[in-house]
mmCIF file of C-alpha atoms in Angstrom:
data_model
loop_
_atom_site.group_PDB
_atom_site.id
_atom_site.type_symbol
_atom_site.label_atom_id
_atom_site.label_comp_id
_atom_site.label_asym_id
_atom_site.label_seq_id
_atom_site.Cartn_x
_atom_site.Cartn_y
_atom_site.Cartn_z
ATOM 1 C CA UNK Z 26 -189.989 39.109 -51.740
ATOM 2 C CA UNK Z 27 -189.058 38.875 -48.072
ATOM 3 C CA UNK Z 28 -190.502 41.333 -45.573
ATOM 4 C CA UNK Z 29 -187.249 42.840 -44.329
ATOM 5 C CA UNK Z 30 -186.688 43.533 -40.658
ATOM 6 C CA UNK Z 31 -188.131 46.930 -39.719
ATOM 7 C CA UNK Z 32 -186.655 46.844 -36.232
ATOM 8 C CA UNK Z 33 -184.158 44.024 -35.878
ATOM 9 C CA UNK Z 34 -184.311 42.072 -32.615
ATOM 10 C CA UNK Z 35 -181.335 42.042 -30.297
ATOM 11 C CA UNK Z 36 -180.587 38.448 -31.328
ATOM 12 C CA UNK Z 37 -179.728 39.791 -34.776
ATOM 13 C CA UNK Z 38 -178.030 43.109 -34.014
ATOM 14 C CA UNK Z 39 -175.775 41.501 -31.409
ATOM 15 C CA UNK Z 40 -174.264 39.516 -34.278
ATOM 16 C CA UNK Z 41 -174.844 41.619 -37.391
ATOM 17 C CA UNK Z 42 -174.258 45.356 -37.254
ATOM 18 C CA UNK Z 43 -172.737 47.675 -39.882
ATOM 19 C CA UNK Z 44 -170.778 49.425 -37.126
ATOM 20 C CA UNK Z 45 -168.621 46.452 -36.103
ATOM 21 C CA UNK Z 46 -167.442 42.937 -36.853
ATOM 22 C CA UNK Z 47 -168.359 40.268 -34.301
ATOM 23 C CA UNK Z 48 -167.046 36.771 -33.611
ATOM 24 C CA UNK Z 49 -169.091 33.614 -33.165
ATOM 25 C CA UNK Z 50 -168.328 29.941 -32.606
ATOM 26 C CA UNK Z 51 -169.618 26.876 -34.418
ATOM 27 C CA UNK Z 52 -170.489 23.797 -32.419
ATOM 28 C CA UNK Z 53 -169.083 21.626 -31.035
ATOM 29 C CA UNK Z 54 -167.304 24.106 -28.796
ATOM 30 C CA UNK Z 55 -164.093 22.135 -28.508
ATOM 31 C CA UNK Z 56 -160.924 21.137 -30.310
ATOM 32 C CA UNK Z 57 -160.900 17.562 -31.625
ATOM 33 C CA UNK Z 58 -158.339 17.563 -34.448
ATOM 34 C CA UNK Z 59 -157.579 13.837 -34.354
ATOM 35 C CA UNK Z 60 -161.091 12.398 -34.215
ATOM 36 C CA UNK Z 61 -164.359 12.776 -36.121
ATOM 37 C CA UNK Z 62 -166.206 12.727 -32.792
ATOM 38 C CA UNK Z 63 -166.145 15.438 -30.112
ATOM 39 C CA UNK Z 64 -166.311 14.544 -26.436
ATOM 40 C CA UNK Z 65 -169.072 17.007 -25.421
ATOM 41 C CA UNK Z 66 -167.613 16.731 -21.899
ATOM 42 C CA UNK Z 67 -167.465 20.468 -21.150
ATOM 43 C CA UNK Z 68 -169.932 21.841 -23.665
ATOM 44 C CA UNK Z 69 -172.114 23.603 -21.064
ATOM 45 C CA UNK Z 70 -169.105 25.240 -19.423
ATOM 46 C CA UNK Z 71 -167.622 26.212 -22.788
ATOM 47 C CA UNK Z 72 -170.871 27.878 -23.867
ATOM 48 C CA UNK Z 73 -170.871 29.901 -20.666
ATOM 49 C CA UNK Z 74 -167.188 30.797 -21.086
ATOM 50 C CA UNK Z 75 -167.881 31.955 -24.646
ATOM 51 C CA UNK Z 76 -170.679 34.191 -23.397
ATOM 52 C CA UNK Z 77 -168.472 35.637 -20.645
ATOM 53 C CA UNK Z 78 -165.681 36.286 -23.166
ATOM 54 C CA UNK Z 79 -167.958 38.426 -25.345
ATOM 55 C CA UNK Z 80 -168.467 35.923 -28.145
ATOM 56 C CA UNK Z 81 -171.540 37.149 -30.008
ATOM 57 C CA UNK Z 82 -173.089 33.850 -31.071
ATOM 58 C CA UNK Z 83 -173.077 30.081 -30.961
ATOM 59 C CA UNK Z 84 -174.040 28.385 -34.219
ATOM 60 C CA UNK Z 85 -175.361 24.816 -34.190
ATOM 61 C CA UNK Z 86 -174.681 22.576 -37.153
ATOM 62 C CA UNK Z 87 -177.202 20.154 -38.649
ATOM 63 C CA UNK Z 88 -175.539 16.810 -39.478
ATOM 64 C CA UNK Z 89 -178.138 14.017 -39.344
ATOM 65 C CA UNK Z 90 -175.694 11.153 -40.058
ATOM 66 C CA UNK Z 91 -172.020 10.399 -39.584
ATOM 67 C CA UNK Z 92 -170.373 9.923 -42.982
ATOM 68 C CA UNK Z 93 -166.875 8.369 -42.593
ATOM 69 C CA UNK Z 94 -165.880 9.823 -45.965
ATOM 70 C CA UNK Z 95 -166.552 13.312 -44.624
ATOM 71 C CA UNK Z 96 -164.693 12.770 -41.357
ATOM 72 C CA UNK Z 97 -166.667 15.003 -38.993
ATOM 73 C CA UNK Z 98 -169.740 14.073 -36.971
ATOM 74 C CA UNK Z 99 -170.215 17.695 -35.803
ATOM 75 C CA UNK Z 100 -171.827 18.049 -32.367
ATOM 76 C CA UNK Z 101 -173.844 14.826 -32.906
ATOM 77 C CA UNK Z 102 -176.822 16.315 -31.026
ATOM 78 C CA UNK Z 103 -179.935 17.480 -32.840
ATOM 79 C CA UNK Z 104 -179.480 21.234 -33.343
ATOM 80 C CA UNK Z 105 -182.975 22.273 -32.282
ATOM 81 C CA UNK Z 106 -182.859 20.186 -29.099
ATOM 82 C CA UNK Z 107 -179.328 21.406 -28.396
ATOM 83 C CA UNK Z 108 -180.342 25.035 -28.889
ATOM 84 C CA UNK Z 109 -183.034 24.573 -26.251
ATOM 85 C CA UNK Z 110 -180.461 23.210 -23.822
ATOM 86 C CA UNK Z 111 -178.036 26.071 -24.485
ATOM 87 C CA UNK Z 112 -180.839 28.605 -24.056
ATOM 88 C CA UNK Z 113 -181.325 27.282 -20.526
ATOM 89 C CA UNK Z 114 -177.651 27.522 -19.509
ATOM 90 C CA UNK Z 115 -176.813 30.923 -21.072
ATOM 91 C CA UNK Z 116 -178.304 34.383 -20.675
ATOM 92 C CA UNK Z 117 -177.426 36.767 -23.489
ATOM 93 C CA UNK Z 118 -175.459 35.108 -26.280
ATOM 94 C CA UNK Z 119 -177.284 34.718 -29.588
ATOM 95 C CA UNK Z 120 -178.084 31.135 -30.536
ATOM 96 C CA UNK Z 121 -178.636 30.067 -34.105
ATOM 97 C CA UNK Z 122 -178.462 27.250 -36.600
ATOM 98 C CA UNK Z 123 -175.780 27.132 -39.259
ATOM 99 C CA UNK Z 124 -177.678 25.708 -40.751
ATOM 100 C CA UNK Z 125 -180.724 23.489 -40.728
ATOM 101 C CA UNK Z 126 -180.598 21.337 -43.891
ATOM 102 C CA UNK Z 127 -183.977 22.591 -44.991
ATOM 103 C CA UNK Z 128 -184.762 20.197 -47.894
ATOM 104 C CA UNK Z 129 -184.403 17.298 -45.423
ATOM 105 C CA UNK Z 130 -186.724 18.873 -42.836
ATOM 106 C CA UNK Z 131 -190.477 19.330 -42.718
ATOM 107 C CA UNK Z 132 -191.026 23.137 -42.853
ATOM 108 C CA UNK Z 133 -194.006 23.252 -40.472
ATOM 109 C CA UNK Z 134 -191.915 21.505 -37.814
ATOM 110 C CA UNK Z 135 -189.005 23.885 -38.454
ATOM 111 C CA UNK Z 136 -191.299 26.922 -38.159
ATOM 112 C CA UNK Z 137 -192.776 25.701 -34.866
ATOM 113 C CA UNK Z 138 -189.405 24.669 -33.417
ATOM 114 C CA UNK Z 139 -187.864 28.012 -34.318
ATOM 115 C CA UNK Z 140 -190.732 29.996 -32.781
ATOM 116 C CA UNK Z 141 -190.542 27.857 -29.644
ATOM 117 C CA UNK Z 142 -186.793 28.378 -29.349
ATOM 118 C CA UNK Z 143 -187.132 32.111 -29.814
ATOM 119 C CA UNK Z 144 -189.748 32.244 -27.051
ATOM 120 C CA UNK Z 145 -187.812 30.041 -24.612
ATOM 121 C CA UNK Z 146 -184.533 31.897 -25.206
ATOM 122 C CA UNK Z 147 -186.177 35.338 -24.743
ATOM 123 C CA UNK Z 148 -185.734 36.318 -28.398
ATOM 124 C CA UNK Z 149 -182.144 35.108 -28.793
ATOM 125 C CA UNK Z 150 -182.588 32.805 -31.778
ATOM 126 C CA UNK Z 151 -181.601 33.220 -35.448
ATOM 127 C CA UNK Z 152 -182.817 30.631 -37.957
ATOM 128 C CA UNK Z 153 -179.995 29.699 -40.320
ATOM 129 C CA UNK Z 154 -180.969 27.473 -43.250
ATOM 130 C CA UNK Z 155 -178.846 25.512 -45.722
ATOM 131 C CA UNK Z 156 -179.045 22.758 -48.318
ATOM 132 C CA UNK Z 157 -176.253 20.827 -46.600
ATOM 133 C CA UNK Z 158 -172.881 19.649 -47.841
ATOM 134 C CA UNK Z 159 -173.336 15.848 -47.712
ATOM 135 C CA UNK Z 160 -175.157 14.444 -50.763
ATOM 136 C CA UNK Z 161 -175.133 10.940 -49.272
ATOM 137 C CA UNK Z 162 -177.758 11.994 -46.721
ATOM 138 C CA UNK Z 163 -180.441 12.768 -49.312
ATOM 139 C CA UNK Z 164 -181.295 9.165 -50.301
ATOM 140 C CA UNK Z 165 -181.777 8.280 -46.621
ATOM 141 C CA UNK Z 166 -184.607 10.826 -46.476
ATOM 142 C CA UNK Z 167 -186.021 9.902 -49.871
ATOM 143 C CA UNK Z 168 -185.369 13.423 -51.148
ATOM 144 C CA UNK Z 169 -184.161 14.288 -54.639
ATOM 145 C CA UNK Z 170 -180.731 15.893 -54.288
ATOM 146 C CA UNK Z 171 -181.062 17.681 -57.633
ATOM 147 C CA UNK Z 172 -184.262 19.386 -56.427
ATOM 148 C CA UNK Z 173 -182.692 20.822 -53.273
ATOM 149 C CA UNK Z 174 -182.584 24.415 -54.516
ATOM 150 C CA UNK Z 175 -186.278 24.446 -55.418
ATOM 151 C CA UNK Z 176 -187.206 22.678 -52.172
ATOM 152 C CA UNK Z 177 -185.227 25.237 -50.198
ATOM 153 C CA UNK Z 178 -186.957 28.234 -51.774
ATOM 154 C CA UNK Z 179 -190.435 26.817 -51.296
ATOM 155 C CA UNK Z 180 -189.766 25.774 -47.694
ATOM 156 C CA UNK Z 181 -188.420 29.239 -46.827
ATOM 157 C CA UNK Z 182 -191.588 30.797 -48.236
ATOM 158 C CA UNK Z 183 -193.791 28.310 -46.362
ATOM 159 C CA UNK Z 184 -192.038 29.054 -43.048
ATOM 160 C CA UNK Z 185 -192.454 32.756 -43.708
ATOM 161 C CA UNK Z 186 -196.216 32.418 -44.195
ATOM 162 C CA UNK Z 187 -196.556 30.290 -41.067
ATOM 163 C CA UNK Z 188 -194.678 32.745 -38.885
ATOM 164 C CA UNK Z 189 -195.898 36.044 -40.261
ATOM 165 C CA UNK Z 190 -199.568 35.471 -41.084
ATOM 166 C CA UNK Z 191 -202.567 34.417 -39.039
ATOM 167 C CA UNK Z 192 -204.590 31.555 -40.491
ATOM 168 C CA UNK Z 193 -202.568 31.616 -43.707
ATOM 169 C CA UNK Z 194 -203.720 30.298 -47.051
ATOM 170 C CA UNK Z 195 -200.837 28.486 -48.731
ATOM 171 C CA UNK Z 196 -200.626 26.062 -51.640
ATOM 172 C CA UNK Z 197 -197.257 24.399 -52.130
ATOM 173 C CA UNK Z 198 -195.844 22.106 -54.779
ATOM 174 C CA UNK Z 199 -193.659 19.880 -52.615
ATOM 175 C CA UNK Z 200 -195.214 20.216 -49.184
ATOM 176 C CA UNK Z 201 -198.794 20.649 -47.952
ATOM 177 C CA UNK Z 202 -201.517 23.237 -48.171
ATOM 178 C CA UNK Z 203 -203.311 25.516 -45.723
ATOM 179 C CA UNK Z 204 -206.849 26.726 -46.386
ATOM 180 C CA UNK Z 205 -207.028 29.443 -43.723
ATOM 181 C CA UNK Z 206 -208.615 27.184 -41.079
ATOM 182 C CA UNK Z 207 -205.425 26.510 -39.076
ATOM 183 C CA UNK Z 208 -202.946 28.775 -37.335
ATOM 184 C CA UNK Z 209 -199.477 28.038 -35.987
ATOM 185 C CA UNK Z 210 -198.473 28.838 -32.415
ATOM 186 C CA UNK Z 211 -196.549 30.088 -30.502
ATOM 187 C CA UNK Z 212 -196.720 33.539 -32.032
ATOM 188 C CA UNK Z 213 -193.628 35.708 -31.802
ATOM 189 C CA UNK Z 214 -193.457 39.309 -30.634
ATOM 190 C CA UNK Z 215 -190.926 40.075 -33.389
ATOM 191 C CA UNK Z 216 -190.277 38.452 -36.733
ATOM 192 C CA UNK Z 217 -187.594 35.803 -36.512
ATOM 193 C CA UNK Z 218 -184.451 36.669 -38.512
ATOM 194 C CA UNK Z 219 -183.563 34.218 -41.291
ATOM 195 C CA UNK Z 220 -180.014 33.544 -42.485
ATOM 196 C CA UNK Z 221 -178.818 31.621 -45.527
ATOM 197 C CA UNK Z 222 -175.892 29.322 -44.772
ATOM 198 C CA UNK Z 223 -173.690 28.506 -47.730
ATOM 199 C CA UNK Z 224 -174.873 29.331 -51.209
ATOM 200 C CA UNK Z 225 -178.008 27.184 -50.654
ATOM 201 C CA UNK Z 226 -178.229 26.698 -54.437
ATOM 202 C CA UNK Z 227 -179.628 30.213 -54.801
ATOM 203 C CA UNK Z 228 -178.612 33.132 -57.028
ATOM 204 C CA UNK Z 229 -177.363 36.342 -55.461
ATOM 205 C CA UNK Z 230 -180.557 38.082 -56.572
ATOM 206 C CA UNK Z 231 -182.724 35.705 -54.521
ATOM 207 C CA UNK Z 232 -180.494 35.874 -51.434
ATOM 208 C CA UNK Z 233 -180.417 39.667 -51.553
ATOM 209 C CA UNK Z 234 -184.194 39.909 -51.343
ATOM 210 C CA UNK Z 235 -185.149 36.935 -49.187
ATOM 211 C CA UNK Z 236 -182.841 36.672 -46.170
ATOM 212 C CA UNK Z 237 -181.537 39.001 -43.476
ATOM 213 C CA UNK Z 238 -177.991 37.627 -43.413
ATOM 214 C CA UNK Z 239 -175.738 35.314 -45.373
ATOM 215 C CA UNK Z 240 -173.022 33.168 -43.781
ATOM 216 C CA UNK Z 241 -170.685 31.612 -46.341
ATOM 217 C CA UNK Z 242 -167.115 30.301 -46.371
ATOM 218 C CA UNK Z 243 -165.624 32.893 -48.751
ATOM 219 C CA UNK Z 244 -163.062 35.077 -46.955
ATOM 220 C CA UNK Z 245 -160.798 36.337 -49.755
ATOM 221 C CA UNK Z 246 -160.571 40.129 -49.765
ATOM 222 C CA UNK Z 247 -161.413 40.609 -53.442
ATOM 223 C CA UNK Z 248 -164.240 38.085 -53.314
ATOM 224 C CA UNK Z 249 -165.697 39.750 -50.206
ATOM 225 C CA UNK Z 250 -165.739 43.089 -52.014
ATOM 226 C CA UNK Z 251 -167.536 41.562 -55.002
ATOM 227 C CA UNK Z 252 -170.060 39.673 -52.846
ATOM 228 C CA UNK Z 253 -171.074 42.681 -50.773
ATOM 229 C CA UNK Z 254 -171.327 44.927 -53.838
ATOM 230 C CA UNK Z 255 -173.454 42.314 -55.619
ATOM 231 C CA UNK Z 256 -175.773 41.955 -52.618
ATOM 232 C CA UNK Z 257 -176.239 45.711 -52.370
ATOM 233 C CA UNK Z 258 -176.925 46.058 -56.078
ATOM 234 C CA UNK Z 259 -179.371 43.132 -56.129
ATOM 235 C CA UNK Z 260 -181.215 44.345 -53.022
ATOM 236 C CA UNK Z 261 -182.047 47.636 -54.700
ATOM 237 C CA UNK Z 262 -183.922 49.899 -52.288
ATOM 238 C CA UNK Z 263 -184.166 47.151 -49.655
ATOM 239 C CA UNK Z 264 -181.484 46.689 -46.988
ATOM 240 C CA UNK Z 265 -178.922 44.203 -48.275
ATOM 241 C CA UNK Z 266 -178.344 41.066 -46.195
ATOM 242 C CA UNK Z 267 -175.477 41.229 -43.730
ATOM 243 C CA UNK Z 268 -172.488 39.171 -44.885
ATOM 244 C CA UNK Z 269 -170.317 36.952 -42.713
ATOM 245 C CA UNK Z 270 -168.127 33.926 -43.236
ATOM 246 C CA UNK Z 271 -167.168 30.785 -41.327
ATOM 247 C CA UNK Z 272 -163.845 28.983 -41.238
ATOM 248 C CA UNK Z 273 -162.007 26.139 -39.577
ATOM 249 C CA UNK Z 274 -159.667 27.849 -37.156
ATOM 250 C CA UNK Z 275 -156.393 27.266 -35.292
ATOM 251 C CA UNK Z 276 -155.196 30.182 -33.121
ATOM 252 C CA UNK Z 277 -151.413 29.940 -32.884
ATOM 253 C CA UNK Z 278 -149.779 30.211 -29.449
ATOM 254 C CA UNK Z 279 -147.374 32.755 -30.899
ATOM 255 C CA UNK Z 280 -149.288 36.066 -30.996
ATOM 256 C CA UNK Z 281 -147.090 37.210 -33.892
ATOM 257 C CA UNK Z 282 -147.596 34.134 -36.083
ATOM 258 C CA UNK Z 283 -148.613 35.140 -39.639
ATOM 259 C CA UNK Z 284 -151.745 34.125 -41.498
ATOM 260 C CA UNK Z 285 -151.519 30.693 -43.103
ATOM 261 C CA UNK Z 286 -154.124 28.544 -44.814
ATOM 262 C CA UNK Z 287 -153.911 24.787 -44.970
ATOM 263 C CA UNK Z 288 -156.697 23.726 -47.348
ATOM 264 C CA UNK Z 289 -159.754 24.998 -45.423
ATOM 265 C CA UNK Z 290 -158.068 25.701 -42.073
ATOM 266 C CA UNK Z 291 -156.892 29.186 -41.092
ATOM 267 C CA UNK Z 292 -153.875 29.171 -38.754
ATOM 268 C CA UNK Z 293 -152.945 32.565 -37.362
ATOM 269 C CA UNK Z 294 -151.631 34.461 -34.337
ATOM 270 C CA UNK Z 295 -153.811 36.984 -32.577
ATOM 271 C CA UNK Z 296 -152.050 40.093 -33.880
ATOM 272 C CA UNK Z 297 -152.410 39.048 -37.516
ATOM 273 C CA UNK Z 298 -155.972 37.962 -36.758
ATOM 274 C CA UNK Z 299 -156.851 41.388 -35.388
ATOM 275 C CA UNK Z 300 -155.364 43.071 -38.456
ATOM 276 C CA UNK Z 301 -157.193 40.671 -40.779
ATOM 277 C CA UNK Z 302 -160.547 41.122 -39.059
ATOM 278 C CA UNK Z 303 -160.211 44.904 -39.038
ATOM 279 C CA UNK Z 304 -159.494 44.825 -42.758
ATOM 280 C CA UNK Z 305 -162.521 42.640 -43.403
ATOM 281 C CA UNK Z 306 -164.677 44.887 -41.256
ATOM 282 C CA UNK Z 307 -163.651 47.813 -43.438
ATOM 283 C CA UNK Z 308 -164.736 45.772 -46.477
ATOM 284 C CA UNK Z 309 -168.179 45.269 -44.944
ATOM 285 C CA UNK Z 310 -167.967 41.865 -43.234
ATOM 286 C CA UNK Z 311 -170.138 41.889 -40.121
ATOM 287 C CA UNK Z 312 -169.532 38.462 -38.581
ATOM 288 C CA UNK Z 313 -166.981 35.654 -38.534
ATOM 289 C CA UNK Z 314 -167.901 32.200 -37.186
ATOM 290 C CA UNK Z 315 -164.957 30.062 -36.057
ATOM 291 C CA UNK Z 316 -164.899 26.271 -36.029
ATOM 292 C CA UNK Z 317 -162.385 25.028 -33.429
ATOM 293 C CA UNK Z 318 -162.281 21.402 -34.579
ATOM 294 C CA UNK Z 319 -158.703 21.578 -35.972
ATOM 295 C CA UNK Z 320 -157.367 23.687 -33.095
ATOM 296 C CA UNK Z 321 -154.029 22.549 -31.660
ATOM 297 C CA UNK Z 322 -154.942 24.268 -28.390
ATOM 298 C CA UNK Z 323 -157.809 23.575 -25.975
ATOM 299 C CA UNK Z 324 -160.968 25.545 -26.657
ATOM 300 C CA UNK Z 325 -160.742 27.172 -23.219
ATOM 301 C CA UNK Z 326 -157.405 28.784 -24.151
ATOM 302 C CA UNK Z 327 -158.665 29.991 -27.520
ATOM 303 C CA UNK Z 328 -161.873 31.443 -26.080
ATOM 304 C CA UNK Z 329 -159.928 33.205 -23.324
ATOM 305 C CA UNK Z 330 -157.489 34.763 -25.805
ATOM 306 C CA UNK Z 331 -160.273 35.880 -28.100
ATOM 307 C CA UNK Z 332 -162.074 37.494 -25.169
ATOM 308 C CA UNK Z 333 -158.979 39.076 -23.634
ATOM 309 C CA UNK Z 334 -157.348 40.478 -26.773
ATOM 310 C CA UNK Z 335 -159.182 40.066 -30.078
ATOM 311 C CA UNK Z 336 -162.734 41.139 -29.222
ATOM 312 C CA UNK Z 337 -161.618 44.251 -27.252
ATOM 313 C CA UNK Z 338 -159.370 45.253 -30.157
ATOM 314 C CA UNK Z 339 -162.299 45.077 -32.567
ATOM 315 C CA UNK Z 340 -164.576 47.027 -30.230
ATOM 316 C CA UNK Z 341 -162.085 49.885 -29.797
ATOM 317 C CA UNK Z 342 -161.369 50.287 -33.492
#
């Protein structure tokens, strides 16, 4: 069972709080609807604009390879390296991964990278972990795709030992072993929050007791109600993980445009968006991460409108 956060760091509460719903952005921070590749021309400026607008978080995706059948190369940059860069050009915004494809990564390296990022960003990092959504990548790493759920659970536990114990003793099935003679540095002043991204091949019962937050793609009202109730029931006396969702997003120029969904893309005007987010907040959603890839408008316009109208409306609710 996961040692739940006793006093959550600011990196976590800035994004996940029962008192409000916050908005984050998924990288790359730009609109590129007609290409699988972003330009990354203004990514530093866009990160700073997002911070100034009151965006709560920037989430970095982990896509090791470009798969033409998938049609999106994401931000192309390694998420851990990119997070270090963004930490240097921003001041307050929470930075996180959404999420590191954990079965394809070595857990000791992930634990050390995450601790380093948290230190360099002044405790602004949230470690989001997934099993990925591209099966074609698994053979390239020599990893059994069918074992990804088991690999994920064991790697999460290994990272936990490395970050929370001094000179840990750990015996794993799929990774290595520690006999109490080695310790991992840097040490953190607070425990690093962990977030599951996607279902991660885990049952609700495991998620409820082993992570601090869960970011999925499910945004239907009835499903949200069921998910949050199930998490609370499964958590028992422990605090249930915070729930948020991510979506591909196109903010309509017309502020009165209604909600529409085209496959996995939400198209909506700001007034309907405010109403929708307020309703989801009342249901218990704490965070929404927006992916601007399909946006018909430049990211600068969308970020400005979110900061000028949507975020203030949520804060004054």
